[in-house]
Short mmCIF file of C-alpha atoms in Angstrom, two decimals:
data_model
loop_
_atom_site.label_atom_id
_atom_site.label_comp_id
_atom_site.label_asym_id
_atom_site.label_seq_id
_atom_site.Cartn_x
_atom_site.Cartn_y
_atom_site.Cartn_z
CA UNK A 954 109.34 134.59 -111.73
CA UNK A 955 106.61 136.50 -109.91
CA UNK A 956 104.01 133.84 -110.81
CA UNK A 957 106.28 131.11 -109.52
CA UNK A 958 106.63 132.91 -106.17
CA UNK A 959 102.85 133.28 -105.88
CA UNK A 960 102.38 129.57 -106.68
CA UNK A 961 105.00 128.61 -104.07
CA UNK A 962 103.26 130.82 -101.49
CA UNK A 963 99.87 129.23 -102.21
CA UNK A 964 101.31 125.72 -101.95
CA UNK A 965 103.01 126.59 -98.66
CA UNK A 966 99.79 128.02 -97.23
CA UNK A 967 97.89 124.95 -98.35
CA UNK A 968 100.45 122.63 -96.73
CA UNK A 969 100.28 124.63 -93.49
CA UNK A 970 96.50 124.35 -93.53
CA UNK A 971 96.72 120.58 -93.93
CA UNK A 972 99.23 120.41 -91.07
CA UNK A 973 96.86 122.30 -88.78
CA UNK A 974 93.90 120.08 -89.63
CA UNK A 975 93.05 117.51 -86.96
CA UNK A 976 93.10 113.81 -87.69
CA UNK A 977 89.41 112.82 -87.84
CA UNK A 978 87.96 111.80 -84.49
CA UNK A 979 86.91 108.35 -85.67
CA UNK A 980 90.52 107.60 -86.68
CA UNK A 981 92.06 108.85 -83.44
CA UNK A 982 89.52 107.00 -81.28
CA UNK A 983 89.46 103.73 -83.24
CA UNK A 984 91.76 101.95 -80.77
CA UNK A 985 89.78 103.34 -77.83
CA UNK A 986 86.49 102.04 -79.20
CA UNK A 987 88.02 98.58 -79.60
CA UNK A 988 89.84 98.53 -76.22
CA UNK A 989 86.88 97.93 -73.85
CA UNK A 990 89.04 97.78 -70.70
CA UNK A 991 91.51 100.20 -69.16
CA UNK A 992 93.11 100.52 -65.73
CA UNK A 993 93.00 103.81 -63.79
CA UNK A 994 95.79 104.32 -61.24
CA UNK A 995 95.30 106.80 -58.39
CA UNK A 996 98.68 107.10 -56.73
CA UNK A 997 99.83 110.00 -54.61
CA UNK A 998 100.78 111.14 -51.13
CA UNK A 999 97.20 110.59 -49.92
CA UNK A 1000 98.04 106.87 -49.78
CA UNK A 1001 100.33 107.47 -46.79
CA UNK A 1002 97.55 108.12 -44.28
CA UNK A 1003 94.88 106.54 -46.47
CA UNK A 1004 92.68 109.63 -46.78
CA UNK A 1005 90.63 111.15 -49.59
CA UNK A 1006 92.89 112.45 -52.32
CA UNK A 1007 92.97 116.29 -52.20
CA UNK A 1008 89.34 116.53 -51.08
CA UNK A 1009 90.25 115.82 -47.46
CA UNK A 1010 91.90 119.24 -47.03
CA UNK A 1011 89.67 121.06 -49.53
CA UNK A 1012 86.59 120.06 -47.50
CA UNK A 1013 88.27 120.91 -44.20
CA UNK A 1014 88.59 117.38 -42.80
CA UNK A 1015 92.31 117.98 -42.35
CA UNK A 1016 94.48 121.07 -42.61
CA UNK A 1017 96.52 121.62 -45.76
CA UNK A 1018 99.66 121.61 -43.62
CA UNK A 1019 98.87 118.20 -42.11
CA UNK A 1020 97.90 116.84 -45.53
CA UNK A 1021 101.28 117.84 -46.95
CA UNK A 1022 103.11 116.10 -44.11
CA UNK A 1023 102.35 112.91 -46.01
CA UNK A 1024 105.19 113.85 -48.37
CA UNK A 1025 107.53 112.58 -45.66
CA UNK A 1026 105.96 109.11 -45.79
CA UNK A 1027 105.63 108.76 -49.54
CA UNK A 1028 108.72 106.64 -50.24
CA UNK A 1029 107.84 104.41 -53.22
CA UNK A 1030 110.47 101.93 -51.96
CA UNK A 1031 108.57 98.93 -53.39
CA UNK A 1032 107.61 100.62 -56.64
CA UNK A 1033 108.11 98.18 -59.52
CA UNK A 1034 106.54 99.72 -62.64
CA UNK A 1035 107.37 96.67 -64.75
CA UNK A 1036 105.34 94.49 -62.37
CA UNK A 1037 102.50 97.02 -62.55
CA UNK A 1038 102.52 96.92 -66.34
CA UNK A 1039 102.67 93.12 -66.44
CA UNK A 1040 99.68 92.88 -64.09
CA UNK A 1041 97.71 95.42 -66.12
CA UNK A 1042 98.46 93.47 -69.30
CA UNK A 1043 97.46 90.23 -67.56
CA UNK A 1044 94.09 91.72 -66.57
CA UNK A 1045 93.19 92.11 -70.23
CA UNK A 1046 93.32 95.91 -70.16
CA UNK A 1047 94.48 97.66 -73.32
CA UNK A 1048 95.41 101.00 -71.75
CA UNK A 1049 96.41 102.52 -68.41
CA UNK A 1050 95.84 106.02 -67.03
CA UNK A 1051 98.08 107.34 -64.21
CA UNK A 1052 97.37 110.36 -62.00
CA UNK A 1053 100.40 112.46 -62.91
CA UNK A 1054 99.03 115.25 -60.67
CA UNK A 1055 95.83 115.36 -58.63
CA UNK A 1056 94.08 118.46 -57.24
CA UNK A 1057 96.65 118.66 -54.42
CA UNK A 1058 99.25 119.78 -56.95
CA UNK A 1059 101.83 117.09 -56.15
CA UNK A 1060 103.46 116.03 -59.43
CA UNK A 1061 104.77 112.47 -59.83
CA UNK A 1062 107.55 113.63 -62.16
CA UNK A 1063 110.52 115.98 -61.84
CA UNK A 1064 108.60 119.09 -62.84
CA UNK A 1065 110.67 122.18 -63.53
CA UNK A 1066 107.55 124.36 -63.62
CA UNK A 1067 107.28 124.13 -59.80
CA UNK A 1068 108.94 122.34 -56.90
CA UNK A 1069 105.82 120.61 -55.52
CA UNK A 1070 106.80 117.24 -56.92
CA UNK A 1071 107.91 113.88 -55.55
CA UNK A 1072 111.54 114.47 -56.53
CA UNK A 1073 111.97 117.76 -54.66
CA UNK A 1074 109.52 117.31 -51.80
CA UNK A 1075 108.78 113.66 -51.04
CA UNK A 1076 110.76 110.87 -49.45
CA UNK A 1077 110.72 109.01 -52.78
CA UNK A 1078 113.28 111.48 -54.21
CA UNK A 1079 112.86 110.15 -57.74
CA UNK A 1080 110.80 110.63 -60.87
CA UNK A 1081 108.01 108.04 -60.78
CA UNK A 1082 106.53 108.82 -64.18
CA UNK A 1083 109.39 108.08 -66.54
CA UNK A 1084 109.82 104.38 -65.59
CA UNK A 1085 106.04 103.91 -65.67
CA UNK A 1086 105.90 105.21 -69.24
CA UNK A 1087 108.67 102.83 -70.31
CA UNK A 1088 107.03 99.83 -68.63
CA UNK A 1089 103.62 100.52 -70.18
CA UNK A 1090 105.13 100.96 -73.63
CA UNK A 1091 107.13 97.71 -73.27
CA UNK A 1092 103.87 95.81 -72.69
CA UNK A 1093 102.32 97.28 -75.82
CA UNK A 1094 99.65 99.14 -73.84
CA UNK A 1095 98.27 102.57 -74.65
CA UNK A 1096 99.49 105.30 -72.28
CA UNK A 1097 97.13 107.71 -70.52
CA UNK A 1098 97.89 110.72 -68.30
CA UNK A 1099 95.44 112.06 -65.72
CA UNK A 1100 96.07 115.76 -65.06
CA UNK A 1101 94.17 118.08 -62.76
CA UNK A 1102 93.56 121.49 -64.31
CA UNK A 1103 92.91 123.03 -60.91
CA UNK A 1104 95.60 123.07 -58.22
CA UNK A 1105 94.43 123.88 -54.70
CA UNK A 1106 98.03 124.16 -53.48
CA UNK A 1107 99.33 126.61 -56.05
CA UNK A 1108 99.76 130.17 -54.71
CA UNK A 1109 98.30 131.65 -57.89
CA UNK A 1110 95.21 129.45 -58.06
CA UNK A 1111 92.17 131.35 -56.66
CA UNK A 1112 90.60 128.55 -54.57
CA UNK A 1113 92.54 127.11 -51.64
CA UNK A 1114 89.70 125.24 -49.89
CA UNK A 1115 85.93 125.16 -50.12
CA UNK A 1116 85.76 128.06 -47.67
CA UNK A 1117 88.99 129.90 -48.43
CA UNK A 1118 89.94 131.92 -51.49
CA UNK A 1119 93.32 133.44 -52.24
CA UNK A 1120 91.74 136.13 -54.40
CA UNK A 1121 88.52 136.94 -56.26
CA UNK A 1122 89.76 138.66 -59.41
CA UNK A 1123 93.40 139.12 -60.26
CA UNK A 1124 94.18 138.76 -63.95
CA UNK A 1125 97.93 138.85 -63.41
CA UNK A 1126 97.96 135.99 -60.91
CA UNK A 1127 95.49 133.96 -62.94
CA UNK A 1128 97.57 134.31 -66.10
CA UNK A 1129 100.63 133.19 -64.14
CA UNK A 1130 98.73 130.08 -63.08
CA UNK A 1131 97.63 129.37 -66.66
CA UNK A 1132 101.26 129.69 -67.76
CA UNK A 1133 102.20 127.19 -65.03
CA UNK A 1134 99.59 124.71 -66.32
CA UNK A 1135 100.87 125.03 -69.87
CA UNK A 1136 104.46 124.59 -68.68
CA UNK A 1137 103.60 121.34 -66.92
CA UNK A 1138 101.60 120.08 -69.89
CA UNK A 1139 104.59 120.83 -72.13
CA UNK A 1140 106.75 118.70 -69.81
CA UNK A 1141 104.29 115.83 -70.04
CA UNK A 1142 103.98 116.21 -73.80
CA UNK A 1143 107.51 114.85 -74.23
CA UNK A 1144 106.06 111.37 -73.51
CA UNK A 1145 103.44 111.69 -76.26
CA UNK A 1146 100.61 109.99 -74.35
CA UNK A 1147 97.88 108.26 -76.32
CA UNK A 1148 95.22 109.65 -73.99
CA UNK A 1149 94.73 112.72 -71.78
CA UNK A 1150 92.38 112.38 -68.82
CA UNK A 1151 91.63 115.87 -67.48
CA UNK A 1152 89.81 116.60 -64.25
CA UNK A 1153 88.80 119.67 -62.24
CA UNK A 1154 87.48 121.69 -65.15
CA UNK A 1155 84.25 122.58 -63.31
CA UNK A 1156 85.79 125.44 -61.33
CA UNK A 1157 86.54 127.68 -64.32
CA UNK A 1158 85.22 128.34 -67.82
CA UNK A 1159 86.75 127.11 -71.05
CA UNK A 1160 87.95 130.65 -71.74
CA UNK A 1161 89.65 130.89 -68.34
CA UNK A 1162 91.41 127.55 -68.75
CA UNK A 1163 92.24 128.39 -72.38
CA UNK A 1164 90.82 124.97 -73.15
CA UNK A 1165 90.89 125.52 -76.90
CA UNK A 1166 94.59 126.32 -76.74
CA UNK A 1167 95.24 123.32 -74.48
CA UNK A 1168 93.60 121.02 -77.01
CA UNK A 1169 95.57 122.57 -79.86
CA UNK A 1170 98.90 122.22 -78.03
CA UNK A 1171 98.27 118.57 -77.15
CA UNK A 1172 97.30 117.63 -80.69
CA UNK A 1173 100.25 119.56 -82.09
CA UNK A 1174 102.61 117.53 -79.89
CA UNK A 1175 100.82 114.23 -80.54
CA UNK A 1176 98.33 114.42 -83.44
CA UNK A 1177 96.91 110.96 -82.65
CA UNK A 1178 96.18 111.61 -78.96
CA UNK A 1179 92.64 111.59 -77.58
CA UNK A 1180 91.16 113.76 -74.82
CA UNK A 1181 88.43 112.99 -72.31
CA UNK A 1182 85.33 115.14 -71.87
CA UNK A 1183 86.53 117.12 -68.84
CA UNK A 1184 88.00 120.02 -70.79
CA UNK A 1185 84.93 122.26 -70.90
CA UNK A 1186 83.63 121.03 -74.24
CA UNK A 1187 86.98 120.42 -75.95
CA UNK A 1188 87.23 116.69 -75.33
CA UNK A 1189 86.57 113.64 -77.47
CA UNK A 1190 84.69 111.15 -75.30
CA UNK A 1191 82.31 110.98 -72.33
CA UNK A 1192 83.37 109.89 -68.83
CA UNK A 1193 80.51 108.79 -66.56
CA UNK A 1194 81.82 108.11 -63.05
CA UNK A 1195 81.08 105.29 -60.59
CA UNK A 1196 77.43 104.73 -61.54
CA UNK A 1197 76.90 102.23 -64.36
CA UNK A 1198 74.70 103.96 -66.97
CA UNK A 1199 71.17 102.60 -67.27
CA UNK A 1200 71.09 103.69 -70.91
CA UNK A 1201 74.05 104.16 -73.25
CA UNK A 1202 75.45 107.75 -73.14
CA UNK A 1203 74.59 109.89 -76.15
CA UNK A 1204 78.27 110.11 -77.09
CA UNK A 1205 79.36 107.19 -79.28
CA UNK A 1206 82.70 107.10 -77.44
CA UNK A 1207 82.62 106.68 -73.67
CA UNK A 1208 84.08 104.91 -70.67
CA UNK A 1209 82.85 104.32 -67.14
CA UNK A 1210 85.51 105.08 -64.52
CA UNK A 1211 84.90 103.04 -61.39
CA UNK A 1212 86.66 102.04 -58.17
CA UNK A 1213 87.18 98.46 -56.99
CA UNK A 1214 86.03 99.42 -53.50
CA UNK A 1215 84.71 102.85 -52.48
CA UNK A 1216 87.98 104.79 -52.76
CA UNK A 1217 90.10 106.03 -55.64
CA UNK A 1218 93.39 106.08 -53.76
CA UNK A 1219 94.59 103.50 -51.25
CA UNK A 1220 92.73 103.63 -47.94
CA UNK A 1221 93.70 101.17 -45.21
CA UNK A 1222 90.18 100.84 -43.83
CA UNK A 1223 88.26 100.48 -47.07
CA UNK A 1224 87.75 96.73 -47.47
CA UNK A 1225 84.42 97.07 -49.31
CA UNK A 1226 85.70 95.49 -52.50
CA UNK A 1227 83.38 94.47 -55.28
CA UNK A 1228 83.72 90.79 -56.12
CA UNK A 1229 85.50 89.73 -59.30
CA UNK A 1230 82.16 88.41 -60.54
CA UNK A 1231 80.51 91.78 -60.02
CA UNK A 1232 83.30 93.61 -61.85
CA UNK A 1233 83.20 91.17 -64.78
CA UNK A 1234 79.44 91.70 -65.03
CA UNK A 1235 79.92 95.49 -64.94
CA UNK A 1236 82.47 95.17 -67.75
CA UNK A 1237 79.96 93.12 -69.75
CA UNK A 1238 77.32 95.79 -69.10
CA UNK A 1239 79.64 98.48 -70.53
CA UNK A 1240 80.57 96.33 -73.54
CA UNK A 1241 76.90 95.67 -74.33
CA UNK A 1242 76.27 99.43 -74.46
CA UNK A 1243 79.29 100.06 -76.70
CA UNK A 1244 81.51 101.58 -74.00
CA UNK A 1245 84.65 100.89 -71.99
CA UNK A 1246 85.36 100.23 -68.32
CA UNK A 1247 88.23 102.17 -66.73
CA UNK A 1248 88.78 100.19 -63.53
CA UNK A 1249 90.72 101.89 -60.74
CA UNK A 1250 93.52 100.63 -58.53
CA UNK A 1251 95.13 102.52 -55.66
CA UNK A 1252 98.73 101.51 -54.85
CA UNK A 1253 100.15 101.98 -51.36
CA UNK A 1254 102.65 104.70 -50.47
CA UNK A 1255 105.52 102.25 -50.96
CA UNK A 1256 104.35 101.48 -54.51
CA UNK A 1257 102.99 98.00 -53.85
CA UNK A 1258 99.50 97.09 -55.05
CA UNK A 1259 97.13 95.74 -52.35
CA UNK A 1260 96.66 91.96 -52.56
CA UNK A 1261 92.87 92.34 -52.93
CA UNK A 1262 93.37 94.45 -56.05
CA UNK A 1263 95.92 92.04 -57.49
CA UNK A 1264 93.48 89.14 -57.01
CA UNK A 1265 90.68 91.01 -58.79
CA UNK A 1266 92.91 91.89 -61.76
CA UNK A 1267 94.06 88.29 -62.04
CA UNK A 1268 90.47 86.98 -61.93
CA UNK A 1269 89.50 89.54 -64.52
CA UNK A 1270 92.41 88.38 -66.68
CA UNK A 1271 91.20 84.78 -66.54
CA UNK A 1272 87.84 85.81 -67.97
CA UNK A 1273 89.10 88.33 -70.57
CA UNK A 1274 91.74 85.93 -71.86
CA UNK A 1275 89.18 83.18 -72.31
CA UNK A 1276 86.65 85.43 -74.07
CA UNK A 1277 88.86 87.90 -75.95
CA UNK A 1278 87.09 87.25 -79.26
CA UNK A 1279 83.82 88.46 -77.72
CA UNK A 1280 85.31 91.54 -76.03
CA UNK A 1281 87.80 93.54 -78.06
CA UNK A 1282 86.58 95.26 -81.18
CA UNK A 1283 82.94 94.47 -80.52
CA UNK A 1284 80.09 96.93 -80.92
CA UNK A 1285 76.92 97.70 -79.01
CA UNK A 1286 74.52 94.76 -78.81
CA UNK A 1287 70.88 94.33 -79.76
CA UNK A 1288 67.95 95.79 -77.77
CA UNK A 1289 66.97 93.85 -74.67
CA UNK A 1290 63.50 93.32 -76.13
CA UNK A 1291 65.14 90.70 -78.33
CA UNK A 1292 67.31 89.01 -75.68
CA UNK A 1293 66.78 89.27 -71.95
CA UNK A 1294 70.43 89.94 -71.12
CA UNK A 1295 73.66 91.51 -72.33
CA UNK A 1296 74.79 91.24 -75.95
CA UNK A 1297 77.39 92.59 -78.35
CA UNK A 1298 78.05 92.40 -82.07
CA UNK A 1299 81.18 91.83 -84.13
CA UNK A 1300 82.30 94.83 -86.19
CA UNK A 1301 80.63 93.45 -89.31
CA UNK A 1302 77.53 92.60 -87.25
CA UNK A 1303 77.50 89.00 -88.44
CA UNK A 1304 78.28 87.51 -85.02
CA UNK A 1305 75.94 88.07 -82.11
CA UNK A 1306 77.51 87.48 -78.69
CA UNK A 1307 75.27 86.59 -75.75
CA UNK A 1308 76.64 87.17 -72.23
CA UNK A 1309 74.92 84.84 -69.77
CA UNK A 1310 75.62 86.06 -66.24
CA UNK A 1311 73.44 83.52 -64.43
CA UNK A 1312 72.51 79.86 -64.59
CA UNK A 1313 69.78 79.57 -67.24
CA UNK A 1314 66.61 77.77 -66.27
CA UNK A 1315 66.18 76.09 -69.63
CA UNK A 1316 67.21 77.21 -73.14
CA UNK A 1317 68.16 80.83 -73.92
CA UNK A 1318 65.60 82.75 -75.97
CA UNK A 1319 66.14 85.26 -78.79
CA UNK A 1320 63.06 87.01 -80.23
CA UNK A 1321 62.61 88.80 -83.54
CA UNK A 1322 65.81 87.59 -85.24
CA UNK A 1323 65.19 87.44 -88.99
CA UNK A 1324 68.58 85.95 -89.88
CA UNK A 1325 69.25 82.29 -90.48
CA UNK A 1326 71.74 80.68 -88.09
CA UNK A 1327 74.97 79.26 -89.48
CA UNK A 1328 76.52 78.13 -86.19
CA UNK A 1329 76.25 78.57 -82.42
CA UNK A 1330 79.14 77.86 -80.05
CA UNK A 1331 80.53 78.54 -76.57
CA UNK A 1332 83.22 81.22 -76.79
CA UNK A 1333 86.41 80.10 -75.12
CA UNK A 1334 86.09 76.38 -75.74
CA UNK A 1335 84.38 76.08 -79.13
CA UNK A 1336 81.66 73.66 -78.07
CA UNK A 1337 78.85 73.67 -80.63
CA UNK A 1338 75.35 74.20 -79.26
CA UNK A 1339 72.03 72.99 -80.60
CA UNK A 1340 69.18 75.38 -81.30
CA UNK A 1341 65.55 75.26 -82.34
CA UNK A 1342 63.14 77.75 -83.90
CA UNK A 1343 59.62 77.57 -82.49
CA UNK A 1344 56.40 79.27 -83.57
CA UNK A 1345 57.34 80.41 -87.06
CA UNK A 1346 54.24 80.55 -89.31
CA UNK A 1347 54.66 80.29 -93.07
CA UNK A 1348 52.08 83.03 -93.69
CA UNK A 1349 53.61 85.54 -91.24
CA UNK A 1350 56.68 87.77 -91.52
CA UNK A 1351 57.18 87.58 -87.76
CA UNK A 1352 60.28 85.46 -86.93
CA UNK A 1353 59.93 82.44 -84.72
CA UNK A 1354 61.40 82.09 -81.24
CA UNK A 1355 65.02 80.94 -81.27
CA UNK A 1356 65.92 78.65 -78.37
CA UNK A 1357 69.53 77.74 -77.57
CA UNK A 1358 70.51 74.90 -75.24
CA UNK A 1359 73.41 75.68 -72.87
CA UNK A 1360 74.46 72.57 -70.93
CA UNK A 1361 75.73 73.16 -67.42
CA UNK A 1362 79.12 71.62 -68.15
CA UNK A 1363 80.04 74.38 -70.64
CA UNK A 1364 78.99 77.28 -68.44
CA UNK A 1365 81.64 79.71 -67.11
CA UNK A 1366 81.77 80.32 -63.37
CA UNK A 1367 81.32 84.08 -63.90
CA UNK A 1368 79.78 84.90 -67.28
CA UNK A 1369 79.25 82.40 -70.09
CA UNK A 1370 79.59 83.80 -73.61
CA UNK A 1371 77.71 82.32 -76.59
CA UNK A 1372 78.60 83.14 -80.19
CA UNK A 1373 75.83 83.12 -82.81
CA UNK A 1374 77.08 83.22 -86.41
CA UNK A 1375 74.46 84.74 -88.68
CA UNK A 1376 74.00 84.48 -92.44
CA UNK A 1377 74.68 88.22 -92.79
CA UNK A 1378 74.54 91.42 -90.76
CA UNK A 1379 72.06 91.16 -87.91
CA UNK A 1380 68.49 91.78 -89.07
CA UNK A 1381 65.81 92.35 -86.43
CA UNK A 1382 62.06 92.46 -86.77
CA UNK A 1383 60.62 95.82 -85.70
CA UNK A 1384 57.22 95.93 -87.37
CA UNK A 1385 53.94 96.01 -85.52
CA UNK A 1386 52.37 92.55 -85.34
CA UNK A 1387 48.98 92.65 -87.09
CA UNK A 1388 45.86 90.48 -86.84
CA UNK A 1389 45.53 87.53 -89.21
CA UNK A 1390 43.93 88.57 -92.52
CA UNK A 1391 44.48 85.39 -94.52
CA UNK A 1392 46.02 81.99 -93.91
#
């Protein structure tokens, strides 16, 4: 009997250990690596006056009191989350990330952890998060929550503005704030988001935030969820911001978050929108380096999306729908020494995709490709293209120059995509070219 009890105890401990073990990162992030495009949504009371979200009062451009007056104008009367989700789906995005709470502390849901939320304090008088979650799920999109760790409005958070502190060291007040953060995260956990997008971690250490415990609590609630890098070392993927990387980030998993104009939230006077062509080319740049683009929109205070942003998402959708085979599930392309432009590879590396973002002056050129070519076609319409290998010498191991003709009539108005089917996984020549010894 005693031996049976010991065996049962050991089995129970082993099961508990398995329960506590994280799902491997590569499994949790598999969908993210395939997704390539997501939509960021910065929506909050800052859209009322069209000012910088949270930073405007933190930097002293406006008083905190005047900033909070925007609660009276935040009505969300034209908020149609189903239309949002349909537009996001139409753009070709595979996931969406909403600012549930920015640094100003205003929650978009009916938070019971504090009353600074749109239900208790704003003119909207309703939970804006719950219908968004339902709409995103209905479209089959992955759900992401942005959450600011810091809260410049909370009475127990040490920093109020860049110049003003509420206190220097007060363990009791700090612990109360940490408890508040965990309470809000527990409220959000009920929706089991696929992705957590933290921000504001720079003001405190991992130990102060209890970042390790935050990660554990999120994964306990949703074992498959993924976490961005802004959790003081406890995240899963890198998040470069605004500037397109010149070289791929060291992290295998990454996304570039970028605005359509120069503002995250809606600003009436910011009309400096990037063109659809520029955004498509930025997306291609990210894809070629193995990353994602998280493209931002900023709805107005009434919940409507500015017409300029709608037009860009629709243009983007035209291109992504046409070229989906060369976008989703692809992997980082070949070095630019081999092709003077953007490229990507299929998962099995047997298809090389060439992204042509200009009008070629003659045939495209690929150097150092050792594979034989089975077929070359225009992605999106299937037109077969002719090709020719030039300069291959029978006595040399150096591959010849592969030229591909791309007639003008098959070229896309933004970025043309060419598929090159190889006879096996891509094989590139990397040896040093030597002088002729015998021929």
